[in-house]
Short mmCIF file of C-alpha atoms and ligand atoms in Angstrom, two decimals:
data_model
loop_
_atom_site.label_atom_id
_atom_site.label_comp_id
_atom_site.label_asym_id
_atom_site.label_seq_id
_atom_site.Cartn_x
_atom_site.Cartn_y
_atom_site.Cartn_z
CA MET L 807 -18.25 1.34 6.10
CA ALA L 808 -18.56 1.93 9.85
CA PHE L 809 -17.58 -0.84 12.21
CA VAL L 810 -20.48 -2.71 13.84
CA PRO L 811 -19.24 -5.78 15.80
CA SER L 812 -22.58 -7.61 15.60
CA GLU L 813 -22.62 -7.28 11.79
CA ILE L 814 -19.17 -8.80 11.54
CA ILE L 815 -20.07 -11.66 13.89
CA ASN L 816 -23.30 -12.33 12.00
CA GLY L 817 -21.43 -12.15 8.70
CA PHE L 818 -18.92 -14.65 10.03
CA ARG L 819 -21.63 -17.10 11.13
CA LYS L 820 -23.51 -16.85 7.87
CA GLN L 821 -20.45 -17.20 5.67
CA PHE L 822 -19.03 -20.18 7.51
CA ASP L 823 -22.38 -21.71 8.46
CA THR L 824 -21.54 -21.96 12.15
CA ALA L 825 -22.86 -20.86 15.52
CA ALA L 826 -19.31 -20.25 16.81
CA THR L 827 -18.53 -16.95 18.50
CA PRO L 828 -15.40 -15.54 16.85
CA VAL L 829 -12.85 -13.25 18.52
CA LEU L 830 -12.43 -9.81 16.94
CA TYR L 831 -9.16 -8.04 16.16
CA ARG L 832 -8.39 -4.82 14.35
CA ALA L 833 -5.44 -2.98 12.81
CA PRO L 834 -5.64 0.60 11.54
CA GLY L 835 -4.80 2.20 8.21
CA ARG L 836 -2.54 5.23 8.29
CA VAL L 837 -2.12 8.63 6.71
CA ASN L 838 1.45 9.80 6.34
CA LEU L 839 1.86 13.50 7.11
CA ILE L 840 5.35 13.87 5.66
CA GLY L 841 8.47 11.87 4.76
CA GLU L 842 7.46 9.92 1.65
CA HIS L 843 9.58 7.01 0.39
CA THR L 844 12.08 7.92 3.09
CA ASP L 845 11.43 4.71 5.06
CA TYR L 846 13.38 2.33 2.80
CA ASN L 847 16.15 4.95 2.77
CA LEU L 848 16.26 4.59 6.57
CA GLY L 849 15.14 8.18 7.14
CA PHE L 850 12.21 9.53 9.18
CA VAL L 851 8.48 9.27 8.49
CA PHE L 852 5.56 10.94 10.27
CA PRO L 853 2.29 8.99 9.98
CA ILE L 854 -0.82 8.85 12.13
CA ALA L 855 -2.74 5.60 12.56
CA LEU L 856 -6.37 6.10 11.53
CA ASP L 857 -9.62 5.22 13.18
CA MET L 858 -10.45 3.48 9.86
CA ALA L 859 -9.30 -0.09 10.38
CA CYS L 860 -9.33 -3.63 9.07
CA TYR L 861 -11.31 -6.02 11.33
CA ILE L 862 -10.89 -9.77 11.50
CA ALA L 863 -13.23 -12.20 13.20
CA ILE L 864 -11.50 -15.52 13.86
CA ALA L 865 -12.53 -18.89 15.33
CA PRO L 866 -10.92 -22.34 15.36
CA ALA L 867 -12.27 -24.82 12.80
CA SER L 868 -12.09 -28.58 12.27
CA HIS L 869 -11.48 -28.64 8.50
CA GLY L 870 -7.68 -28.55 8.66
CA ASN L 871 -7.40 -25.31 6.63
CA LEU L 872 -6.80 -21.64 7.03
CA ARG L 873 -9.99 -20.36 5.44
CA VAL L 874 -10.49 -16.66 4.86
CA TYR L 875 -13.36 -14.61 3.50
CA SER L 876 -13.28 -10.96 2.48
CA ARG L 877 -16.59 -9.19 3.06
CA ASP L 878 -15.52 -6.31 0.83
CA LEU L 879 -14.46 -8.43 -2.16
CA GLN L 880 -16.95 -11.22 -1.42
CA LYS L 881 -14.26 -13.82 -2.04
CA GLU L 882 -13.21 -16.87 -0.08
CA SER L 883 -9.84 -18.59 -0.14
CA SER L 884 -8.57 -21.64 1.67
CA LEU L 885 -5.17 -23.23 2.25
CA PRO L 886 -4.43 -26.52 4.06
CA ILE L 887 -2.40 -25.82 7.21
CA ALA L 888 0.20 -28.36 5.99
CA ASP L 889 0.75 -26.28 2.80
CA ILE L 890 1.28 -22.87 4.41
CA ALA L 891 5.05 -23.30 4.78
CA THR L 892 5.57 -23.93 1.06
CA ALA L 893 2.73 -21.81 -0.35
CA GLN L 894 3.49 -19.56 -3.33
CA PRO L 895 1.76 -16.23 -4.03
CA THR L 896 -1.25 -16.34 -6.37
CA LYS L 897 -1.55 -12.56 -7.00
CA GLN L 898 -4.84 -12.54 -5.08
CA TRP L 899 -5.76 -10.47 -2.01
CA SER L 900 -5.38 -13.64 0.09
CA ASP L 901 -1.59 -13.44 -0.48
CA TYR L 902 -1.48 -10.87 2.34
CA VAL L 903 -3.11 -13.34 4.72
CA PHE L 904 -1.20 -16.46 3.69
CA GLY L 905 2.08 -14.49 3.50
CA VAL L 906 1.64 -13.44 7.13
CA ALA L 907 0.77 -17.02 8.13
CA GLN L 908 3.93 -18.28 6.41
CA GLU L 909 6.07 -15.66 8.20
CA LEU L 910 4.51 -16.61 11.54
CA LEU L 911 5.46 -20.25 10.93
CA LYS L 912 9.02 -19.17 10.09
CA ALA L 913 9.09 -17.21 13.35
CA GLY L 914 8.25 -20.43 15.22
CA PHE L 915 4.50 -20.02 15.82
CA SER L 916 2.05 -22.82 15.10
CA ILE L 917 -1.08 -22.03 13.07
CA ALA L 918 -4.31 -23.81 14.00
CA PRO L 919 -7.04 -24.55 11.44
CA SER L 920 -9.29 -21.47 11.57
CA ASP L 921 -11.92 -19.39 9.82
CA LEU L 922 -11.18 -15.71 9.30
CA TYR L 923 -13.76 -13.12 8.25
CA VAL L 924 -12.17 -9.88 7.03
CA ALA L 925 -14.05 -6.57 6.93
CA SER L 926 -12.09 -3.40 6.22
CA GLU L 927 -12.98 0.28 6.39
CA VAL L 928 -9.68 1.32 4.81
CA PRO L 929 -10.30 2.08 1.12
CA ALA L 930 -8.05 -0.14 -1.02
CA GLY L 931 -5.57 1.54 -3.38
CA SER L 932 -6.02 4.93 -1.73
CA GLY L 933 -2.56 5.35 -0.20
CA LEU L 934 -3.99 4.82 3.30
CA SER L 935 -2.35 1.45 3.71
CA SER L 936 -5.17 -1.03 3.52
CA SER L 937 -2.61 -3.78 2.89
CA ALA L 938 -0.64 -3.22 6.10
CA ALA L 939 -3.94 -3.04 8.01
CA LEU L 940 -4.81 -6.47 6.57
CA GLU L 941 -1.37 -7.92 7.28
CA ILE L 942 -1.19 -6.71 10.86
CA SER L 943 -4.79 -7.60 11.73
CA THR L 944 -4.11 -11.09 10.33
CA ALA L 945 -0.95 -11.36 12.42
CA VAL L 946 -2.63 -10.35 15.70
CA ALA L 947 -5.62 -12.60 14.95
CA LEU L 948 -3.41 -15.63 14.26
CA LEU L 949 -1.16 -14.88 17.25
CA ALA L 950 -4.32 -14.77 19.42
CA GLY L 951 -2.57 -13.18 22.38
CA ARG L 952 0.72 -15.13 22.12
CA ALA L 953 3.56 -12.76 23.06
CA PHE L 954 5.60 -11.24 20.24
CA PRO L 955 7.58 -7.98 20.47
CA LYS L 956 5.73 -5.15 18.73
CA VAL L 957 8.62 -4.15 16.54
CA GLU L 958 8.99 -7.77 15.39
CA LEU L 959 5.30 -7.76 14.51
CA ALA L 960 5.81 -4.73 12.25
CA LYS L 961 8.87 -6.34 10.64
CA LEU L 962 6.97 -9.59 10.09
CA GLY L 963 4.18 -7.74 8.26
CA GLN L 964 6.76 -5.96 6.11
CA ARG L 965 8.45 -9.28 5.26
CA ALA L 966 5.11 -10.80 4.27
CA GLU L 967 4.53 -7.90 1.87
CA SER L 968 8.03 -7.69 0.43
CA GLN L 969 8.86 -11.40 0.25
CA PHE L 970 5.49 -13.06 -0.33
CA VAL L 971 3.30 -10.43 -1.97
CA GLY L 972 6.31 -9.04 -3.86
CA MET L 973 6.08 -5.31 -3.08
CA PRO L 974 9.52 -4.16 -1.81
CA CYS L 975 8.00 -1.75 0.75
CA GLY L 976 9.59 -0.01 3.72
CA ILE L 977 8.49 -0.40 7.34
CA MET L 978 6.27 2.67 7.78
CA ASP L 979 2.81 1.22 7.16
CA GLN L 980 3.15 -1.89 9.29
CA TYR L 981 4.91 0.10 12.01
CA ALA L 982 2.08 2.65 12.14
CA ALA L 983 -0.51 -0.15 12.23
CA VAL L 984 1.26 -1.61 15.27
CA PHE L 985 2.39 1.48 17.21
CA GLY L 986 -0.42 3.95 16.41
CA HIS L 987 -1.52 6.13 19.29
CA ALA L 988 -4.79 8.01 19.84
CA GLY L 989 -4.21 11.74 19.87
CA ALA L 990 -0.70 11.78 18.39
CA ALA L 991 1.37 11.37 15.25
CA LEU L 992 4.31 8.96 15.20
CA LYS L 993 7.73 10.26 14.29
CA ILE L 994 9.46 7.03 13.28
CA ASP L 995 13.19 6.64 12.86
CA CYS L 996 13.37 3.93 10.18
CA ARG L 997 17.03 3.22 10.96
CA SER L 998 16.81 2.64 14.73
CA LEU L 999 13.14 1.54 14.48
CA GLY L 1000 12.38 3.73 17.48
CA HIS L 1001 9.69 6.39 17.56
CA GLU L 1002 8.34 9.34 19.48
CA TYR L 1003 4.76 10.50 19.73
CA VAL L 1004 4.10 14.08 18.66
CA GLU L 1005 0.82 15.72 19.63
CA LEU L 1006 -0.71 17.72 16.84
CA PRO L 1007 -2.22 21.20 17.32
CA SER L 1008 -5.89 20.83 18.27
CA ASP L 1009 -7.05 23.75 16.14
CA VAL L 1010 -6.51 22.03 12.81
CA ARG L 1011 -8.29 19.20 10.99
CA ILE L 1012 -6.35 16.61 9.05
CA ILE L 1013 -8.42 15.69 6.02
CA ALA L 1014 -7.50 13.06 3.45
CA VAL L 1015 -9.05 13.50 0.01
CA ASN L 1016 -9.33 10.44 -2.20
CA SER L 1017 -8.73 11.27 -5.87
CA MET L 1018 -10.33 7.91 -6.79
CA VAL L 1019 -7.37 7.37 -9.11
CA LYS L 1020 -5.47 4.09 -8.80
CA HIS L 1021 -2.46 3.86 -11.02
CA GLU L 1022 -1.49 0.33 -11.83
CA LEU L 1023 2.13 1.27 -12.43
CA GLY L 1024 2.49 1.61 -8.63
CA THR L 1025 4.60 -1.47 -7.88
CA SER L 1026 6.94 -1.23 -10.86
CA ALA L 1027 7.55 2.49 -10.31
CA TYR L 1028 8.14 1.81 -6.61
CA ARG L 1029 10.81 -0.75 -7.54
CA GLU L 1030 12.42 1.77 -9.89
CA ARG L 1031 12.59 4.37 -7.13
CA VAL L 1032 14.19 1.89 -4.73
CA ALA L 1033 16.83 1.11 -7.40
CA GLU L 1034 17.43 4.79 -8.23
CA CYS L 1035 18.04 5.56 -4.56
CA GLN L 1036 20.59 2.75 -4.48
CA GLN L 1037 22.31 4.29 -7.52
CA ALA L 1038 22.41 7.62 -5.70
CA VAL L 1039 24.00 5.96 -2.65
CA ALA L 1040 26.65 4.33 -4.88
CA ALA L 1041 27.45 7.71 -6.49
CA LEU L 1042 27.63 9.49 -3.12
CA ARG L 1043 29.93 6.83 -1.70
CA GLU L 1044 32.58 8.05 -4.17
CA PHE L 1045 32.77 11.13 -1.98
CA ASP L 1046 32.35 9.44 1.38
CA PRO L 1047 32.57 5.64 1.65
CA LYS L 1048 30.95 5.76 5.09
CA ILE L 1049 27.57 6.53 3.47
CA GLU L 1050 25.37 3.44 3.64
CA SER L 1051 21.96 4.95 2.92
CA LEU L 1052 20.54 8.35 1.99
CA ARG L 1053 19.85 8.81 5.71
CA ASP L 1054 23.60 9.33 6.15
CA VAL L 1055 23.63 12.33 3.78
CA THR L 1056 22.99 15.86 5.04
CA LEU L 1057 21.50 18.54 2.81
CA GLU L 1058 24.67 20.55 3.22
CA PHE L 1059 26.93 17.70 2.02
CA PHE L 1060 24.52 16.90 -0.80
CA GLY L 1061 24.53 20.53 -1.92
CA ARG L 1062 28.30 20.43 -2.28
CA VAL L 1063 28.52 17.23 -4.33
CA GLN L 1064 25.21 16.94 -6.17
CA ASP L 1065 26.42 18.33 -9.48
CA SER L 1066 28.70 15.30 -9.90
CA ILE L 1067 25.79 12.85 -9.64
CA PRO L 1068 23.81 11.80 -12.74
CA ILE L 1069 20.60 13.82 -13.01
CA LEU L 1070 18.01 11.12 -12.26
CA PRO L 1071 19.53 9.67 -9.05
CA ARG L 1072 20.39 13.27 -8.09
CA ARG L 1073 16.75 14.33 -8.18
CA ARG L 1074 15.59 11.19 -6.38
CA ALA L 1075 18.20 11.72 -3.65
CA ARG L 1076 17.28 15.39 -3.32
CA HIS L 1077 13.70 14.42 -2.54
CA ILE L 1078 14.66 11.79 0.03
CA ILE L 1079 17.25 13.92 1.82
CA SER L 1080 15.04 17.02 1.91
CA ASP L 1081 11.89 15.10 2.93
CA THR L 1082 13.76 13.42 5.78
CA GLN L 1083 14.71 16.89 7.00
CA ARG L 1084 11.10 18.03 6.56
CA VAL L 1085 9.95 15.32 8.99
CA VAL L 1086 12.23 16.80 11.64
CA ASP L 1087 11.00 20.30 10.79
CA LEU L 1088 7.31 19.32 10.76
CA ALA L 1089 7.57 17.67 14.18
CA ALA L 1090 9.24 20.85 15.52
CA ALA L 1091 6.58 23.07 13.94
CA ALA L 1092 3.79 20.85 15.36
CA ARG L 1093 5.27 21.17 18.84
CA LYS L 1094 5.30 24.97 18.43
CA HIS L 1095 1.73 24.96 17.04
CA ASP L 1096 3.10 26.75 13.99
CA LEU L 1097 0.38 25.90 11.47
CA PRO L 1098 1.60 28.19 8.65
CA GLU L 1099 5.03 26.52 8.85
CA MET L 1100 3.44 23.07 8.87
CA GLY L 1101 1.47 24.03 5.76
CA ARG L 1102 4.56 25.38 4.03
CA LEU L 1103 6.38 22.09 4.69
CA PHE L 1104 3.41 20.12 3.28
CA VAL L 1105 3.52 22.04 0.02
CA ALA L 1106 7.33 21.88 -0.24
CA SER L 1107 7.09 18.11 0.21
CA HIS L 1108 4.47 17.87 -2.49
CA ARG L 1109 6.55 19.84 -5.00
CA SER L 1110 9.50 17.61 -4.22
CA MET L 1111 7.39 14.51 -4.96
CA GLN L 1112 5.93 16.15 -8.04
CA TYR L 1113 9.17 17.32 -9.68
CA ASP L 1114 12.08 15.41 -8.12
CA TYR L 1115 10.67 12.03 -7.14
CA GLU L 1116 8.03 12.10 -9.91
CA ILE L 1117 5.41 10.04 -8.10
CA SER L 1118 2.43 12.38 -8.36
CA CYS L 1119 -0.14 12.54 -11.16
CA GLU L 1120 -2.30 15.16 -12.80
CA GLU L 1121 -5.40 14.61 -10.64
CA ILE L 1122 -3.44 14.74 -7.40
CA ASP L 1123 -1.61 17.92 -8.45
CA PHE L 1124 -4.98 19.45 -9.26
CA LEU L 1125 -6.32 18.57 -5.80
CA VAL L 1126 -3.25 20.10 -4.12
CA ASP L 1127 -3.23 23.25 -6.26
CA THR L 1128 -6.96 23.79 -5.77
CA ALA L 1129 -6.87 23.11 -2.03
CA ILE L 1130 -4.11 25.59 -1.22
CA LYS L 1131 -6.08 28.41 -2.84
CA ILE L 1132 -9.01 27.88 -0.44
CA PRO L 1133 -8.85 30.26 2.57
CA GLY L 1134 -8.18 28.39 5.81
CA VAL L 1135 -6.19 25.61 4.13
CA TYR L 1136 -2.64 25.65 5.54
CA GLY L 1137 -1.17 23.01 3.28
CA SER L 1138 -1.80 20.02 1.05
CA ARG L 1139 0.29 17.15 -0.31
CA MET L 1140 0.00 13.67 -1.71
CA THR L 1141 0.30 10.91 0.87
CA GLY L 1142 1.46 7.32 0.42
CA GLY L 1143 3.24 5.45 -2.35
CA GLY L 1144 2.04 7.73 -5.15
CA PHE L 1145 0.49 7.81 -8.65
CA GLY L 1146 -2.98 8.51 -7.27
CA GLY L 1147 -4.65 7.74 -3.98
CA CYS L 1148 -5.10 10.54 -1.47
CA THR L 1149 -3.91 14.00 -0.62
CA VAL L 1150 -3.63 15.01 3.03
CA ASN L 1151 -4.66 18.51 4.00
CA LEU L 1152 -4.28 20.77 7.02
CA VAL L 1153 -7.52 22.72 7.33
CA ALA L 1154 -8.74 25.26 9.89
CA PRO L 1155 -11.89 23.85 11.59
CA THR L 1156 -13.97 26.82 10.42
CA ALA L 1157 -12.91 26.23 6.80
CA VAL L 1158 -13.80 22.53 6.56
CA ASP L 1159 -17.17 23.01 4.85
CA ALA L 1160 -15.83 25.48 2.29
CA PHE L 1161 -12.89 23.16 1.68
CA ARG L 1162 -15.10 20.14 1.00
CA ASP L 1163 -17.55 22.02 -1.18
CA GLY L 1164 -14.94 23.96 -3.15
CA LEU L 1165 -12.70 20.98 -3.80
CA SER L 1166 -15.57 18.61 -4.67
CA LYS L 1167 -17.05 21.04 -7.14
CA ALA L 1168 -13.78 21.87 -8.85
CA TYR L 1169 -12.72 18.20 -9.08
CA GLN L 1170 -16.07 17.08 -10.41
CA GLU L 1171 -16.06 19.80 -13.05
CA ARG L 1172 -12.54 18.95 -14.16
CA TYR L 1173 -12.44 15.13 -13.89
CA LYS L 1174 -16.10 14.06 -13.61
CA LYS L 1175 -15.21 12.14 -10.46
CA THR L 1176 -16.41 12.65 -6.90
CA PRO L 1177 -13.57 12.73 -4.38
CA ALA L 1178 -14.10 11.13 -0.95
CA PHE L 1179 -13.16 13.01 2.22
CA TYR L 1180 -11.89 11.38 5.40
CA ASN L 1181 -11.51 13.22 8.68
CA CYS L 1182 -8.28 11.69 10.02
CA LEU L 1183 -8.36 11.07 13.77
CA PRO L 1184 -5.27 9.49 15.31
CA ALA L 1185 -6.12 6.06 16.72
CA GLU L 1186 -4.51 3.19 18.62
CA GLY L 1187 -2.47 0.48 16.93
CA ALA L 1188 -3.51 -3.14 16.39
CA GLY L 1189 -5.06 -5.38 19.00
CA PRO L 1190 -8.18 -7.22 20.13
CA VAL L 1191 -11.42 -5.27 19.88
C1 GLA N 39 4.07 2.64 0.54
C2 GLA N 39 5.06 1.70 1.25
C3 GLA N 39 5.73 2.41 2.42
C4 GLA N 39 6.31 3.76 2.01
C5 GLA N 39 5.27 4.58 1.24
C6 GLA N 39 5.85 5.85 0.68
O1 GLA N 39 3.00 2.91 1.38
O2 GLA N 39 4.40 0.55 1.73
O3 GLA N 39 6.73 1.58 2.97
O4 GLA N 39 7.49 3.59 1.28
O5 GLA N 39 4.73 3.84 0.15
O6 GLA N 39 6.22 6.71 1.69
#
């Protein structure tokens, strides 16, 4: 749904029965171009922040609560300010909001009684990080201009998600929501928490395709992958005790010792180590405007997720395999946590129509579902509107 400020302000007034004029904030979703699940292994990731964002209208209130309404879910939730510090998750969408509020309190910020009206354009469960967009827009809305280092803001959002919501995520999504930049991708070093902006070739479109599949096993499988990577680190430390994360392992070293590692952690590690390298290679290829190489890296990354990390699914593999047969498509891969959601595709501008038509038709015929297409334009990170 496109962003219309007056609609959000009117929605706010109607929902909360007030004439107050709220202040508007936004935080973007993201599409990750390469480097999947590498963030919690302290490797590199390469997302772009999207022009699809989560918007929050906020105004002070006199009822003593933090009251929040989601336009998209048509649900309201309220928590007394005095209870935020000790609140427990309820497995509702409002956990993202109250988790952020609790983390802000822990970081020493006061929270005033307020009304928040949330309206998001980022499709939920699509691998485009609607949750980080909600967390970071909540954080900037509640901070209301109070100074807080950007990197701390990203870390706070991540803590809200891992500690309150209960999803042991890495830093990528919140970092992209904070540091996004119009016109460029972000190459993030998840160990140093620094980044560089990489301009993408102008003669290619980045198109996300939503499979409309949401696999509920997402969080439990994510936990399993985190644990399997830790097992791989423990096994690799037998060869070099200086290794603290898979980031410390080169492909060359891994190639020499991998046969001594049990098969499952071996395959998980192979994905992480190779995808971290592919981030470096994709950034280099982007700088050289080498679209065929960028496409090759996309597909290699997808196969690695499909066979080694095992986080793809049938529908997503079908979208990738169909896309790469369409002339003018350089590459295709799943993006995000996995088990459904979106693919991200590099498409020549002249091939966009054929790509959309061909993929839609094939997917509908095979799965009786209509995929959604999003033209991904790099946008700025979170802030006031
Ligand atoms: C989810 C997590 C991120 C990252 C991706 C996979 O989006 O929130 O931290 O691990 O999955 O790359």
